[in-house]
Steps between C-alpha positions, in 0.01 A plus 500: 500500500597402857810287533484160672838338578324169567342505154829596337690219672227247413519595133880478511474146640289397201771652280752284687328177396470607137856633483634171628315317224593725206852362431354149487215607273744673264694176451180307433507616136633271225880472519555611140274806515633850437552715812385825345192342341401355836544840669276661237227237528490497879477881491206470261322259734569734792336780305197288413464398866499867601245620243173392672573707811636781282173519303297490822705783648457711186121449517502601867708811428264592218200477734679714757615746237862450600630361170653835405692515831643151444605587146664822619705292744680343203589826332834669535706359787257213564518390137879516499514285815264249336723469193827474694373249756319301233824458309682406823241236590507360148877462516483344847241246377730390220795485740299286742421245230865481397636487857257229616659262251859628492555565874249241621170563683649484850790740434259733319261497796782588741635773269156661485519549876751776433194718441508661849865598449419684180172635643690640797761661275233649275308637799820659633614646168170609346267547798756631746416243770768458765592153625622401845830328577308175560333517160835563333652205688229256387517636146874428504429147628269439206757633255759264649258207464434588135873518428525152657218382272641650181840341563327168579636494853866587441519883511746475209455731203598219263201297619237769443184367334421774254149366449428567867645850458270534199206393719583774752412754231135395532439625857698814414252580223206408724610727784542807282171439316301429817621814676405705193157336483440536873491877458253465212276275711509741793442823306259405219155338478639218283435158656769231535331301221495799265870553573558129435314503165696802378825337612415172325397669176825699492706197607347291223566769242864528611548122487342483154734776382795305641378185325465687171865603528654181637235227485533201273190330362127566514363640826161342416644149463458409872121528460506143373707373795264400787782440749649843429166678530404311815826607668459860376140522625580364847809718531322808367196470729720430804725794414196728464359396836835567665523843336150615596534370857839670529371838383211480749745406777712806421198721568506383860868443587846617388669335203787374717264343758283338232807350337629375835182298556593293195824384665412124498427497125824309423393233751178454303705474180740252661212280614336501158831449318571195714152348483411581139829535313703257711782754537762461771575801717853631544641587841598850387141562388361404841757712684445799271123477547544486878719810515277688256197414714682614815591828333149562373334431832763716666398782268136456597576510874742793490273693267201448728703603806620817329142585400375454857781720628427776250129492584554510877390830659780732599579549864 
């Protein structure tokens, strides 16, 4: 498949809009609902949303006689990656639900912008990619902004918001899982939707296992709660659309560039939080978002310049 940067960036922009809405959608559930139950149900609705395309792709592969090749892609190393990343995505889903309420939707949205930092580190450590001095500078700027956010604008260790630190674990899990899946997408015939279905099935199984160990109550009880199910359906379908668009974007552009396109996601969250939830924004949140955005766009520009330099013909 030929790569189209324009297509990849367009898909990433759609992800931006959805990502900015997700923290608000998460908090739309009933206030007394269980976090883990909600994570399980929204994962179920994600899986159901993905099944129609999954069935269509299986029928197409059967007509082409390529079903065996797709199945072989999930054996051995591919299957291990599916299990590991599925568990990581399941855990990150649960963490997102918890953090949206505990840290607040705006702080969560800003914390999720740490993704490029972790993606850069993962690319350096696991893929051996070298980064320029400019990229390291802007990465450091983002880290400084996130420290400012986690200390709620004071830079004092005593003022650290541990829920925001907790939220930073989400983009860490995403970055590792996405880099692992990127190699699967590039080297196997499995489609992004097939990867998504396998990830959702494994994520759901992991969350159900966690609920069996630590859950309290009946996981089927929310069936009778229309408000709970409505929130889970909307969140699940939106989450699925973001996932499938993201995986398609990664087929055209680098993980770090795709993530950088979603820079304004906290601004979308801030707008929705103000208009819908009536929340007031804190000065430290606005400043942190500004410095994070500056760092992310700096990464895009320095990365593009380094790529042009490396591709320039030698003299």
